[in-house]
PDB file of C-alpha atoms in Angstrom:
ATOM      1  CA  UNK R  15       0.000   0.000   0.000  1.00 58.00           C
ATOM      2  CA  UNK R  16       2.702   2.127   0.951  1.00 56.00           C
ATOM      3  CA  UNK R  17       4.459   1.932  -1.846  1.00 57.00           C
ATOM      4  CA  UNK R  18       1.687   2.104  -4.074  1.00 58.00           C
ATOM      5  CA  UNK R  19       0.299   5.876  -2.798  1.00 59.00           C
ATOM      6  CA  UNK R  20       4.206   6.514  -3.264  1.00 52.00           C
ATOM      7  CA  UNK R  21       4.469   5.354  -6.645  1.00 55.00           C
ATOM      8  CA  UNK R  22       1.103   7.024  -7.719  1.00 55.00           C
ATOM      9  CA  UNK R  23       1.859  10.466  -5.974  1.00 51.00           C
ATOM     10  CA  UNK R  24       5.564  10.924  -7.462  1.00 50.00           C
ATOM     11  CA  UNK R  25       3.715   9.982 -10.843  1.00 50.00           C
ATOM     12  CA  UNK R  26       0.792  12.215 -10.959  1.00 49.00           C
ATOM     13  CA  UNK R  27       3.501  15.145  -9.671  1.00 48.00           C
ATOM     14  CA  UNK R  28       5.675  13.574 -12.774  1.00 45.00           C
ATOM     15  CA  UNK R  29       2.753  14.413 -15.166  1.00 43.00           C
ATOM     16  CA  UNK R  30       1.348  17.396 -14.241  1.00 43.00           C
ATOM     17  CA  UNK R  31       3.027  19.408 -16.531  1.00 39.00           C
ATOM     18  CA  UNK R  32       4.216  22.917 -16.834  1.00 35.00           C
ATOM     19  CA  UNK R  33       1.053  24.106 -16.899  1.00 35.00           C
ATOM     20  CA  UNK R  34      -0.547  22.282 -13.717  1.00 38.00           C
ATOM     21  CA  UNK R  35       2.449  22.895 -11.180  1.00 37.00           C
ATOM     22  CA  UNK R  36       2.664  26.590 -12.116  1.00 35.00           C
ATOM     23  CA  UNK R  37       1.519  26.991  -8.233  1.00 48.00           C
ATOM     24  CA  UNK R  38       3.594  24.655  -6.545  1.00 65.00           C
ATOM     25  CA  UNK R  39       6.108  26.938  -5.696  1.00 71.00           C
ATOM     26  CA  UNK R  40       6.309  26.250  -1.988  1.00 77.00           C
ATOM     27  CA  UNK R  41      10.126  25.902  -0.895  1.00 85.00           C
ATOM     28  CA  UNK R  42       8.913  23.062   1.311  1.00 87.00           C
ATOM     29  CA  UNK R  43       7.777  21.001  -1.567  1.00 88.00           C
ATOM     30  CA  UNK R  44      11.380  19.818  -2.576  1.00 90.00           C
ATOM     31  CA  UNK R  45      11.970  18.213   0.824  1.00 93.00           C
ATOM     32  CA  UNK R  46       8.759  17.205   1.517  1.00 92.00           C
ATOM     33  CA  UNK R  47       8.988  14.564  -1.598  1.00 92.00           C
ATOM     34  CA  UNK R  48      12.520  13.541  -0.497  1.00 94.00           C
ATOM     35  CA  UNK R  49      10.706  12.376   2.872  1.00 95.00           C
ATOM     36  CA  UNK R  50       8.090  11.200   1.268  1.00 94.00           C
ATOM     37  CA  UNK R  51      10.389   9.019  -0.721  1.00 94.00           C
ATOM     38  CA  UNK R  52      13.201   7.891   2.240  1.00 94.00           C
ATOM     39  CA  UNK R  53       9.837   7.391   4.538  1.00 94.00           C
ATOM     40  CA  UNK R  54      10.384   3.852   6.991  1.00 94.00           C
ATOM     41  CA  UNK R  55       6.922   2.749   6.667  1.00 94.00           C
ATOM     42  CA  UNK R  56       3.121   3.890   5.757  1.00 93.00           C
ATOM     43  CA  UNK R  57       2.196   5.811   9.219  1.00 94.00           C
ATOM     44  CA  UNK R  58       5.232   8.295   8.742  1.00 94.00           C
ATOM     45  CA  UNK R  59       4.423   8.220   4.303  1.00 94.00           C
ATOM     46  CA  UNK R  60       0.495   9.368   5.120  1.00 93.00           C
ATOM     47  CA  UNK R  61       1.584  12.217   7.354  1.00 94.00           C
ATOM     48  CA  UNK R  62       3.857  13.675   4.820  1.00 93.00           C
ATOM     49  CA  UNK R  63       1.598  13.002   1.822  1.00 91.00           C
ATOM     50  CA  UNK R  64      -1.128  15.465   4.540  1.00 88.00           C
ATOM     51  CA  UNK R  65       1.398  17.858   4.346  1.00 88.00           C
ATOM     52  CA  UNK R  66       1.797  17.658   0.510  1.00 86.00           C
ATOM     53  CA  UNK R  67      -1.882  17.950  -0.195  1.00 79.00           C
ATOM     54  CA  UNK R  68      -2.631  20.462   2.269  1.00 78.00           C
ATOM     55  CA  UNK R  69       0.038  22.377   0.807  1.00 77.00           C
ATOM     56  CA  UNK R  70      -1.790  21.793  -2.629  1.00 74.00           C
ATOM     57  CA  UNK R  71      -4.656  22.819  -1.133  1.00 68.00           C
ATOM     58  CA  UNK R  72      -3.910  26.254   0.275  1.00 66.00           C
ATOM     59  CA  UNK R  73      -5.588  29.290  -1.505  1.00 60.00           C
ATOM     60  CA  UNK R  74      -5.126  32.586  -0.501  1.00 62.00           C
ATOM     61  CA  UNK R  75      -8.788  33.591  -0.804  1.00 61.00           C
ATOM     62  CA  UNK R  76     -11.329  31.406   0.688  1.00 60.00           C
ATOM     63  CA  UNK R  77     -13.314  31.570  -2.226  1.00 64.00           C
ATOM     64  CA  UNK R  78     -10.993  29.356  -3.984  1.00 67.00           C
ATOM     65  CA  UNK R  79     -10.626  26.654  -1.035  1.00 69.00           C
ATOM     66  CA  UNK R  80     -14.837  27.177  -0.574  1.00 79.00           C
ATOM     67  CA  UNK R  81     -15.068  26.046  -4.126  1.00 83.00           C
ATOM     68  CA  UNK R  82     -12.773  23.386  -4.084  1.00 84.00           C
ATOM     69  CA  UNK R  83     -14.318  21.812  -1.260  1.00 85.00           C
ATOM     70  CA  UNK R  84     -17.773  21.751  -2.459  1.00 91.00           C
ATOM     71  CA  UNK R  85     -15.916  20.773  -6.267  1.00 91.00           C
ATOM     72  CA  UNK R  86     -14.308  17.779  -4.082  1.00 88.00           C
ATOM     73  CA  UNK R  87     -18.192  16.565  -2.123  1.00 92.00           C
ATOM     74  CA  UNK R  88     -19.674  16.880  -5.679  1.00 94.00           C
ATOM     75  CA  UNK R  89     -17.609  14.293  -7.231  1.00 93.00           C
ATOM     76  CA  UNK R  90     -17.523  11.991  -4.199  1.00 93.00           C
ATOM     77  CA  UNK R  91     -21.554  11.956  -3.981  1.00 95.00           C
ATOM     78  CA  UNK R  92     -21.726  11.415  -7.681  1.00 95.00           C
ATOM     79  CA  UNK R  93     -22.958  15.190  -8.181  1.00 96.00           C
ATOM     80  CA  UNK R  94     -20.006  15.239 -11.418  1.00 96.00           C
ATOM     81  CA  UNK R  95     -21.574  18.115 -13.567  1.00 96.00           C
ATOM     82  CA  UNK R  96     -21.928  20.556 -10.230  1.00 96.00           C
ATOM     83  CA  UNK R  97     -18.413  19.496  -9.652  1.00 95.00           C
ATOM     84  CA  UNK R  98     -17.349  20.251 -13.117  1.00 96.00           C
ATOM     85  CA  UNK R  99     -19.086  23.532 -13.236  1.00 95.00           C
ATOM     86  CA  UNK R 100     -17.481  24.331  -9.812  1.00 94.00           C
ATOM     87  CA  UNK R 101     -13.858  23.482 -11.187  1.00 94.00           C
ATOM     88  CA  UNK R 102     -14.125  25.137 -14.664  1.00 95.00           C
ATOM     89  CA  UNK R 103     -14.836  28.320 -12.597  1.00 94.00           C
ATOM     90  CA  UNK R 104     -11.578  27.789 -10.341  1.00 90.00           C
ATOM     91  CA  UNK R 105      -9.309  26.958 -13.482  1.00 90.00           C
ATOM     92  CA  UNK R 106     -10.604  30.057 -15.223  1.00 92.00           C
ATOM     93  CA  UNK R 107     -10.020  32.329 -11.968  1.00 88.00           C
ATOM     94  CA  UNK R 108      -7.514  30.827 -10.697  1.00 84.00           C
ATOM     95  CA  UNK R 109      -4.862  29.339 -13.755  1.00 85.00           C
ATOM     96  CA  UNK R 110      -1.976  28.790 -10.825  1.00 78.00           C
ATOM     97  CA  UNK R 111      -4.487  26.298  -9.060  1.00 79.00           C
ATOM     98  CA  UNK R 112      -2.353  22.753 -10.203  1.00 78.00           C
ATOM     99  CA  UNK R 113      -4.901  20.940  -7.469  1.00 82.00           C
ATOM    100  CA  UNK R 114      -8.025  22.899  -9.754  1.00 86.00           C
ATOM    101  CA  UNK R 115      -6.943  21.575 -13.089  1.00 88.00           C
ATOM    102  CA  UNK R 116      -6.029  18.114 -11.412  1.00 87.00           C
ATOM    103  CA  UNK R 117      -9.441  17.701 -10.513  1.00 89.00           C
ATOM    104  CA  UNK R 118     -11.264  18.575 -13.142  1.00 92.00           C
ATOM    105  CA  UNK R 119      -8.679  16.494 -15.168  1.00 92.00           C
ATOM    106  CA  UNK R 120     -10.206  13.644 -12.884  1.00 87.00           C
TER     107      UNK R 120
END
């Protein structure tokens, strides 16, 4: 499992593209995936992938975390063209969102 969410995390990050990790920026990023990667087992490899995502996350405004929360309960109660809707808006006000254009990628 463990190795699994590692594999599939350093690959999505691997395939992002220019355009989708225009906002990832953070100087903690860098290390973050280096501890992510030399983790000792799944316990210690969840807590750092928190840290990852909540750093993919962050918005500046809370209208862009408001939306991305209701984006994220649209898709998982099935609710996919609200959730579409929701995301189109983010990626068109906010291009630097990587975490925006990831999920409505999804």
């Amino acid at each position: 499992m463990f190795a699994n969410r590692l594999i599939t995390l350093v690959t999505l990050f691997a395939l992002a593209g220019p355009l989708a990790i225009a906002d990832q920026t953070d100087e903690t990023l860098p290390e973050l995936f280096t501890e992510l990667k030399e983790a000792d087992n799944a316990q210690q490899a969840l807590a750092i992938e928190s840290q990852i995502w909540k750093i993919w996350y962050e918005r500046e405004d809370s209208e862009g975390g408001d939306n991305m929360s209701a984006a994220v309960e649209a898709m998982t109660s099935g609710r996919y063209t609200i959730a579409l809707n929701l995301l189109n808006g983010l990626v068109e006000t906010h291009p630097d969102f990587a975490e925006a254009w990831n999920r409505r990628a999804t």
